[in-house]
């Protein structure tokens, strides 16, 4: 079993390195469990850490209806972030460095105190040092961006990159902030932070619980991504994509 899981982790990591999509692993291995999928994710992130990358936090996935509907998976997933995924705010991202990249607006949390296990929203917020407008770059390693829950979990929940805006105080109401997603100055989607589980802090509560279940802790300095607030936008060269979150500011990146 371990050799099988390691082989699948290597296959997904190679797909990432070569920017070449692979078939869904659940087609060849339909009996893989969700626990197996998270084991594959852990092995593939371990490979990245062995290449010199450093852990940087956690991303929540499929925490909004818009995202669930877009990919046809109705359960939350999570993934691991590394410093190599960080993209410069206002900077450039190369379309060709990925397979079929998409950008999505998110809310980022900066952890100030260790957090793990079952916590209340108030306890989760007390562990937060700041919040920022953010975008996640996702890039499924599967053909046609098609996957089941177990596939996407094994693929580190499609993690590819993240752009973080300026950190703001977390001591404000985050429950219903307007969100605008623009491409080259044209509004392509609008939403509210309430789209994230009714309140984005619930995504952080879930992150703490899931980290705890995996025997992990969210550490001071970690970034936690809330999950996409709107459907993700497939990017093309020449586009500047900007996400604005009410009261928090904006974050943007240009595609070459
Ligand atoms: C799966 C990852 C989901 C989010 O923010 O909901 C995700 C995907 O859509 O490829 O990152
Ligand atoms: Mg995301």
mmCIF file of C-alpha atoms and ligand atoms in Angstrom:
data_model
loop_
_atom_site.group_PDB
_atom_site.id
_atom_site.type_symbol
_atom_site.label_atom_id
_atom_site.label_comp_id
_atom_site.label_asym_id
_atom_site.label_seq_id
_atom_site.Cartn_x
_atom_site.Cartn_y
_atom_site.Cartn_z
ATOM 1 C CA UNK A 1 0.000 0.000 0.000
ATOM 2 C CA UNK A 2 2.732 2.483 0.988
ATOM 3 C CA UNK A 3 4.514 1.910 -2.310
ATOM 4 C CA UNK A 4 1.256 2.485 -4.180
ATOM 5 C CA UNK A 5 0.543 5.749 -2.325
ATOM 6 C CA UNK A 6 4.128 6.950 -2.843
ATOM 7 C CA UNK A 7 3.903 6.107 -6.544
ATOM 8 C CA UNK A 8 0.699 8.121 -6.900
ATOM 9 C CA UNK A 9 2.226 11.065 -5.005
ATOM 10 C CA UNK A 10 5.217 10.963 -7.359
ATOM 11 C CA UNK A 11 2.903 10.871 -10.386
ATOM 12 C CA UNK A 12 1.023 13.983 -9.233
ATOM 13 C CA UNK A 13 4.214 15.836 -8.300
ATOM 14 C CA UNK A 14 5.729 15.002 -11.696
ATOM 15 C CA UNK A 15 2.573 16.346 -13.383
ATOM 16 C CA UNK A 16 3.083 19.588 -11.452
ATOM 17 C CA UNK A 17 6.775 19.821 -12.370
ATOM 18 C CA UNK A 18 6.171 19.058 -16.073
ATOM 19 C CA UNK A 19 2.896 21.067 -16.337
ATOM 20 C CA UNK A 20 1.320 18.001 -17.885
ATOM 21 C CA UNK A 21 -2.095 16.728 -16.817
ATOM 22 C CA UNK A 22 -2.604 13.106 -15.739
ATOM 23 C CA UNK A 23 -5.735 10.903 -15.573
ATOM 24 C CA UNK A 24 -7.714 10.898 -12.325
ATOM 25 C CA UNK A 25 -6.107 8.425 -9.925
ATOM 26 C CA UNK A 26 -9.533 7.157 -8.778
ATOM 27 C CA UNK A 27 -10.196 5.750 -12.262
ATOM 28 C CA UNK A 28 -7.269 3.355 -11.908
ATOM 29 C CA UNK A 29 -7.726 2.962 -8.118
ATOM 30 C CA UNK A 30 -11.443 3.285 -7.292
ATOM 31 C CA UNK A 31 -11.059 1.771 -3.810
ATOM 32 C CA UNK A 32 -8.700 4.451 -2.460
ATOM 33 C CA UNK A 33 -10.138 5.963 0.732
ATOM 34 C CA UNK A 34 -10.211 9.615 1.744
ATOM 35 C CA UNK A 35 -7.515 8.777 4.308
ATOM 36 C CA UNK A 36 -5.389 7.311 1.484
ATOM 37 C CA UNK A 37 -5.923 10.521 -0.497
ATOM 38 C CA UNK A 38 -4.674 12.660 2.390
ATOM 39 C CA UNK A 39 -1.719 10.274 2.796
ATOM 40 C CA UNK A 40 -0.844 10.825 -0.889
ATOM 41 C CA UNK A 41 -1.106 14.594 -0.346
ATOM 42 C CA UNK A 42 1.220 14.395 2.640
ATOM 43 C CA UNK A 43 3.750 12.353 0.623
ATOM 44 C CA UNK A 44 3.676 14.735 -2.326
ATOM 45 C CA UNK A 45 4.128 17.797 -0.112
ATOM 46 C CA UNK A 46 6.981 15.947 1.599
ATOM 47 C CA UNK A 47 8.660 15.715 -1.818
ATOM 48 C CA UNK A 48 8.348 19.498 -2.182
ATOM 49 C CA UNK A 49 9.840 20.028 1.287
ATOM 50 C CA UNK A 50 12.748 17.772 0.303
ATOM 51 C CA UNK A 51 13.342 20.111 -2.658
ATOM 52 C CA UNK A 52 13.879 22.896 -0.125
ATOM 53 C CA UNK A 53 10.395 24.399 0.116
ATOM 54 C CA UNK A 54 9.086 25.396 3.541
ATOM 55 C CA UNK A 55 5.584 24.849 4.930
ATOM 56 C CA UNK A 56 3.617 28.082 5.044
ATOM 57 C CA UNK A 57 0.104 27.216 6.124
ATOM 58 C CA UNK A 58 -3.075 25.629 4.953
ATOM 59 C CA UNK A 59 -5.741 26.233 2.320
ATOM 60 C CA UNK A 60 -9.362 25.359 2.699
ATOM 61 C CA UNK A 61 -11.190 24.242 -0.419
ATOM 62 C CA UNK A 62 -14.812 23.983 -1.483
ATOM 63 C CA UNK A 63 -16.153 26.125 1.347
ATOM 64 C CA UNK A 64 -18.631 28.007 -0.896
ATOM 65 C CA UNK A 65 -21.549 26.888 -3.073
ATOM 66 C CA UNK A 66 -20.038 28.707 -6.057
ATOM 67 C CA UNK A 67 -16.887 26.602 -5.835
ATOM 68 C CA UNK A 68 -18.680 23.317 -5.140
ATOM 69 C CA UNK A 69 -20.952 23.824 -8.132
ATOM 70 C CA UNK A 70 -18.094 24.751 -10.442
ATOM 71 C CA UNK A 71 -16.187 21.527 -9.836
ATOM 72 C CA UNK A 72 -19.079 19.229 -8.875
ATOM 73 C CA UNK A 73 -17.640 18.197 -5.492
ATOM 74 C CA UNK A 74 -19.817 18.915 -2.458
ATOM 75 C CA UNK A 75 -17.435 18.365 0.421
ATOM 76 C CA UNK A 76 -14.736 20.517 1.943
ATOM 77 C CA UNK A 77 -11.113 19.660 1.268
ATOM 78 C CA UNK A 78 -7.882 21.107 2.568
ATOM 79 C CA UNK A 79 -4.347 21.365 1.321
ATOM 80 C CA UNK A 80 -0.869 22.383 2.395
ATOM 81 C CA UNK A 81 0.802 25.642 1.351
ATOM 82 C CA UNK A 82 4.537 26.113 0.850
ATOM 83 C CA UNK A 83 6.594 29.288 0.428
ATOM 84 C CA UNK A 84 7.282 28.367 -3.218
ATOM 85 C CA UNK A 85 3.600 29.029 -3.982
ATOM 86 C CA UNK A 86 3.723 32.685 -2.928
ATOM 87 C CA UNK A 87 3.283 35.117 -5.849
ATOM 88 C CA UNK A 88 4.101 38.809 -5.683
ATOM 89 C CA UNK A 89 1.124 41.118 -5.146
ATOM 90 C CA UNK A 90 0.820 43.342 -8.227
ATOM 91 C CA UNK A 91 3.391 41.170 -9.969
ATOM 92 C CA UNK A 92 3.387 38.776 -12.901
ATOM 93 C CA UNK A 93 2.454 35.152 -13.253
ATOM 94 C CA UNK A 94 3.322 33.059 -16.317
ATOM 95 C CA UNK A 95 0.380 31.140 -17.772
ATOM 96 C CA UNK A 96 2.790 28.562 -19.199
ATOM 97 C CA UNK A 97 4.186 27.581 -15.814
ATOM 98 C CA UNK A 98 0.913 25.739 -15.154
ATOM 99 C CA UNK A 99 -1.493 23.309 -16.842
ATOM 100 C CA UNK A 100 -4.852 25.145 -16.833
ATOM 101 C CA UNK A 101 -4.548 27.783 -14.085
ATOM 102 C CA UNK A 102 -7.489 29.590 -12.509
ATOM 103 C CA UNK A 103 -7.628 32.472 -10.024
ATOM 104 C CA UNK A 104 -10.220 32.880 -7.274
ATOM 105 C CA UNK A 105 -10.794 35.563 -4.620
ATOM 106 C CA UNK A 106 -10.279 34.443 -1.028
ATOM 107 C CA UNK A 107 -9.768 35.831 2.447
ATOM 108 C CA UNK A 108 -6.403 35.068 4.085
ATOM 109 C CA UNK A 109 -5.875 34.716 7.828
ATOM 110 C CA UNK A 110 -2.486 35.269 9.494
ATOM 111 C CA UNK A 111 -2.053 33.041 12.543
ATOM 112 C CA UNK A 112 -0.622 34.710 15.671
ATOM 113 C CA UNK A 113 -1.015 31.947 18.257
ATOM 114 C CA UNK A 114 -0.940 28.153 17.854
ATOM 115 C CA UNK A 115 -4.347 26.770 16.896
ATOM 116 C CA UNK A 116 -5.448 23.146 16.534
ATOM 117 C CA UNK A 117 -8.479 20.987 17.218
ATOM 118 C CA UNK A 118 -12.025 21.908 18.175
ATOM 119 C CA UNK A 119 -12.299 25.646 18.791
ATOM 120 C CA UNK A 120 -15.087 28.231 18.798
ATOM 121 C CA UNK A 121 -15.200 31.095 16.315
ATOM 122 C CA UNK A 122 -14.123 33.455 19.114
ATOM 123 C CA UNK A 123 -11.153 31.235 20.008
ATOM 124 C CA UNK A 124 -10.159 30.976 16.345
ATOM 125 C CA UNK A 125 -10.315 34.753 15.924
ATOM 126 C CA UNK A 126 -8.284 35.269 19.098
ATOM 127 C CA UNK A 127 -5.461 33.291 17.445
ATOM 128 C CA UNK A 128 -5.485 35.540 14.348
ATOM 129 C CA UNK A 129 -3.033 38.436 13.901
ATOM 130 C CA UNK A 130 -4.533 39.810 10.701
ATOM 131 C CA UNK A 131 -6.682 39.271 7.636
ATOM 132 C CA UNK A 132 -5.965 40.199 4.019
ATOM 133 C CA UNK A 133 -7.632 40.183 0.629
ATOM 134 C CA UNK A 134 -6.124 37.321 -1.344
ATOM 135 C CA UNK A 135 -6.375 35.259 -4.493
ATOM 136 C CA UNK A 136 -5.554 31.631 -4.873
ATOM 137 C CA UNK A 137 -4.102 30.231 -8.087
ATOM 138 C CA UNK A 138 -5.401 26.712 -8.526
ATOM 139 C CA UNK A 139 -4.215 24.273 -11.169
ATOM 140 C CA UNK A 140 -5.615 20.777 -11.067
ATOM 141 C CA UNK A 141 -3.070 18.239 -12.181
ATOM 142 C CA UNK A 142 -5.956 16.206 -13.659
ATOM 143 C CA UNK A 143 -7.083 16.289 -17.270
ATOM 144 C CA UNK A 144 -9.858 18.766 -18.027
ATOM 145 C CA UNK A 145 -9.804 19.989 -14.388
ATOM 146 C CA UNK A 146 -12.063 17.010 -13.556
ATOM 147 C CA UNK A 147 -11.861 15.148 -10.240
ATOM 148 C CA UNK A 148 -13.670 13.504 -7.334
ATOM 149 C CA UNK A 149 -13.112 14.525 -3.704
ATOM 150 C CA UNK A 150 -10.433 11.838 -3.255
ATOM 151 C CA UNK A 151 -8.646 12.869 -6.469
ATOM 152 C CA UNK A 152 -8.478 16.541 -5.522
ATOM 153 C CA UNK A 153 -7.386 15.822 -1.949
ATOM 154 C CA UNK A 154 -4.500 13.679 -3.230
ATOM 155 C CA UNK A 155 -3.575 16.554 -5.577
ATOM 156 C CA UNK A 156 -3.117 18.912 -2.590
ATOM 157 C CA UNK A 157 -6.526 20.419 -3.345
ATOM 158 C CA UNK A 158 -5.264 21.906 -6.649
ATOM 159 C CA UNK A 159 -2.864 24.279 -4.804
ATOM 160 C CA UNK A 160 -0.550 26.152 -7.142
ATOM 161 C CA UNK A 161 -0.081 29.712 -5.897
ATOM 162 C CA UNK A 162 -1.369 32.515 -3.735
ATOM 163 C CA UNK A 163 -1.271 36.306 -3.784
ATOM 164 C CA UNK A 164 -1.782 38.168 -0.519
ATOM 165 C CA UNK A 165 -2.693 41.859 -0.129
ATOM 166 C CA UNK A 166 -1.940 44.077 2.862
ATOM 167 C CA UNK A 167 -2.728 42.678 6.282
ATOM 168 C CA UNK A 168 -5.560 44.411 8.130
ATOM 169 C CA UNK A 169 -6.853 44.099 11.679
ATOM 170 C CA UNK A 170 -8.968 41.001 12.243
ATOM 171 C CA UNK A 171 -10.933 42.929 14.846
ATOM 172 C CA UNK A 172 -13.743 43.808 12.489
ATOM 173 C CA UNK A 173 -16.894 42.196 11.217
ATOM 174 C CA UNK A 174 -15.845 39.813 8.414
ATOM 175 C CA UNK A 175 -19.207 38.127 7.970
ATOM 176 C CA UNK A 176 -20.659 40.039 5.010
ATOM 177 C CA UNK A 177 -18.018 41.988 3.092
ATOM 178 C CA UNK A 178 -18.608 42.696 -0.579
ATOM 179 C CA UNK A 179 -16.231 40.981 -3.018
ATOM 180 C CA UNK A 180 -15.579 42.112 -6.597
ATOM 181 C CA UNK A 181 -13.533 40.123 -9.111
ATOM 182 C CA UNK A 182 -12.291 42.128 -12.117
ATOM 183 C CA UNK A 183 -10.375 41.213 -15.263
ATOM 184 C CA UNK A 184 -8.737 44.142 -17.055
ATOM 185 C CA UNK A 185 -11.051 46.529 -15.217
ATOM 186 C CA UNK A 186 -14.234 44.668 -16.143
ATOM 187 C CA UNK A 187 -16.278 43.156 -13.313
ATOM 188 C CA UNK A 188 -16.726 39.433 -13.960
ATOM 189 C CA UNK A 189 -18.180 38.356 -10.612
ATOM 190 C CA UNK A 190 -19.415 39.752 -7.310
ATOM 191 C CA UNK A 191 -20.146 38.007 -4.027
ATOM 192 C CA UNK A 192 -20.012 38.378 -0.259
ATOM 193 C CA UNK A 193 -17.640 36.839 2.263
ATOM 194 C CA UNK A 194 -20.822 35.256 3.684
ATOM 195 C CA UNK A 195 -20.523 32.847 0.742
ATOM 196 C CA UNK A 196 -17.799 31.098 2.788
ATOM 197 C CA UNK A 197 -19.842 28.841 5.083
ATOM 198 C CA UNK A 198 -22.043 31.795 6.055
ATOM 199 C CA UNK A 199 -19.049 33.405 7.796
ATOM 200 C CA UNK A 200 -15.394 33.071 6.739
ATOM 201 C CA UNK A 201 -14.302 32.505 10.340
ATOM 202 C CA UNK A 202 -16.024 29.109 10.104
ATOM 203 C CA UNK A 203 -13.456 28.162 7.491
ATOM 204 C CA UNK A 204 -10.695 28.904 10.022
ATOM 205 C CA UNK A 205 -12.549 26.885 12.673
ATOM 206 C CA UNK A 206 -12.712 23.987 10.180
ATOM 207 C CA UNK A 207 -9.001 24.418 9.356
ATOM 208 C CA UNK A 208 -8.119 24.116 13.047
ATOM 209 C CA UNK A 209 -10.276 21.004 13.424
ATOM 210 C CA UNK A 210 -8.906 19.325 10.282
ATOM 211 C CA UNK A 211 -5.315 20.206 11.201
ATOM 212 C CA UNK A 212 -5.941 18.678 14.636
ATOM 213 C CA UNK A 213 -7.383 15.506 13.099
ATOM 214 C CA UNK A 214 -4.233 15.239 10.964
ATOM 215 C CA UNK A 215 -2.047 15.644 14.082
ATOM 216 C CA UNK A 216 -0.949 19.112 12.979
ATOM 217 C CA UNK A 217 -1.065 22.626 14.407
ATOM 218 C CA UNK A 218 -1.513 26.003 12.748
ATOM 219 C CA UNK A 219 1.614 27.895 13.800
ATOM 220 C CA UNK A 220 2.239 31.614 14.347
ATOM 221 C CA UNK A 221 3.118 33.097 10.945
ATOM 222 C CA UNK A 222 1.055 30.536 9.020
ATOM 223 C CA UNK A 223 -1.339 31.753 6.341
ATOM 224 C CA UNK A 224 -4.736 30.095 6.139
ATOM 225 C CA UNK A 225 -6.738 30.540 2.935
ATOM 226 C CA UNK A 226 -10.511 30.621 3.395
ATOM 227 C CA UNK A 227 -11.512 28.933 0.145
ATOM 228 C CA UNK A 228 -12.786 30.607 -3.017
ATOM 229 C CA UNK A 229 -15.645 33.078 -2.624
ATOM 230 C CA UNK A 230 -16.739 33.093 -6.293
ATOM 231 C CA UNK A 231 -16.219 30.516 -9.030
ATOM 232 C CA UNK A 232 -12.597 30.492 -10.220
ATOM 233 C CA UNK A 233 -11.587 32.384 -13.389
ATOM 234 C CA UNK A 234 -9.481 30.609 -16.039
ATOM 235 C CA UNK A 235 -6.582 32.963 -16.770
ATOM 236 C CA UNK A 236 -5.084 33.975 -20.128
ATOM 237 C CA UNK A 237 -1.970 35.997 -20.995
ATOM 238 C CA UNK A 238 -2.648 39.739 -21.111
ATOM 239 C CA UNK A 239 -5.116 39.687 -18.237
ATOM 240 C CA UNK A 240 -4.783 41.642 -15.018
ATOM 241 C CA UNK A 241 -6.997 40.035 -12.394
ATOM 242 C CA UNK A 242 -7.978 41.985 -9.316
ATOM 243 C CA UNK A 243 -10.010 40.979 -6.284
ATOM 244 C CA UNK A 244 -11.378 43.692 -3.988
ATOM 245 C CA UNK A 245 -12.734 42.856 -0.545
ATOM 246 C CA UNK A 246 -14.814 45.545 1.131
ATOM 247 C CA UNK A 247 -12.925 47.341 3.953
ATOM 248 C CA UNK A 248 -9.809 45.194 3.337
ATOM 249 C CA UNK A 249 -8.516 46.502 0.004
ATOM 250 C CA UNK A 250 -7.523 44.677 -3.132
ATOM 251 C CA UNK A 251 -5.001 42.247 -4.525
ATOM 252 C CA UNK A 252 -4.005 41.882 -8.168
ATOM 253 C CA UNK A 253 -1.744 39.993 -10.521
ATOM 254 C CA UNK A 254 -1.028 40.172 -14.269
ATOM 255 C CA UNK A 255 -0.764 37.125 -16.497
ATOM 256 C CA UNK A 256 2.019 36.819 -19.077
HETATM 257 C C1 LIG B 1 -10.336 22.435 -5.755
HETATM 258 C C2 LIG B 1 -9.743 23.347 -4.731
HETATM 259 C C3 LIG B 1 -10.801 24.209 -4.140
HETATM 260 C C4 LIG B 1 -11.304 26.477 -3.152
HETATM 261 O O1 LIG B 1 -10.895 27.590 -2.832
HETATM 262 O O2 LIG B 1 -12.481 26.158 -3.043
HETATM 263 C C5 LIG B 1 -10.307 25.534 -3.689
HETATM 264 C C6 LIG B 1 -10.475 23.130 -7.081
HETATM 265 O O3 LIG B 1 -11.387 23.927 -7.249
HETATM 266 O O4 LIG B 1 -9.666 22.832 -7.969
HETATM 267 O O5 LIG B 1 -9.175 25.891 -3.762
HETATM 268 MG MG1 LIG B 2 -8.990 28.050 -3.312
#
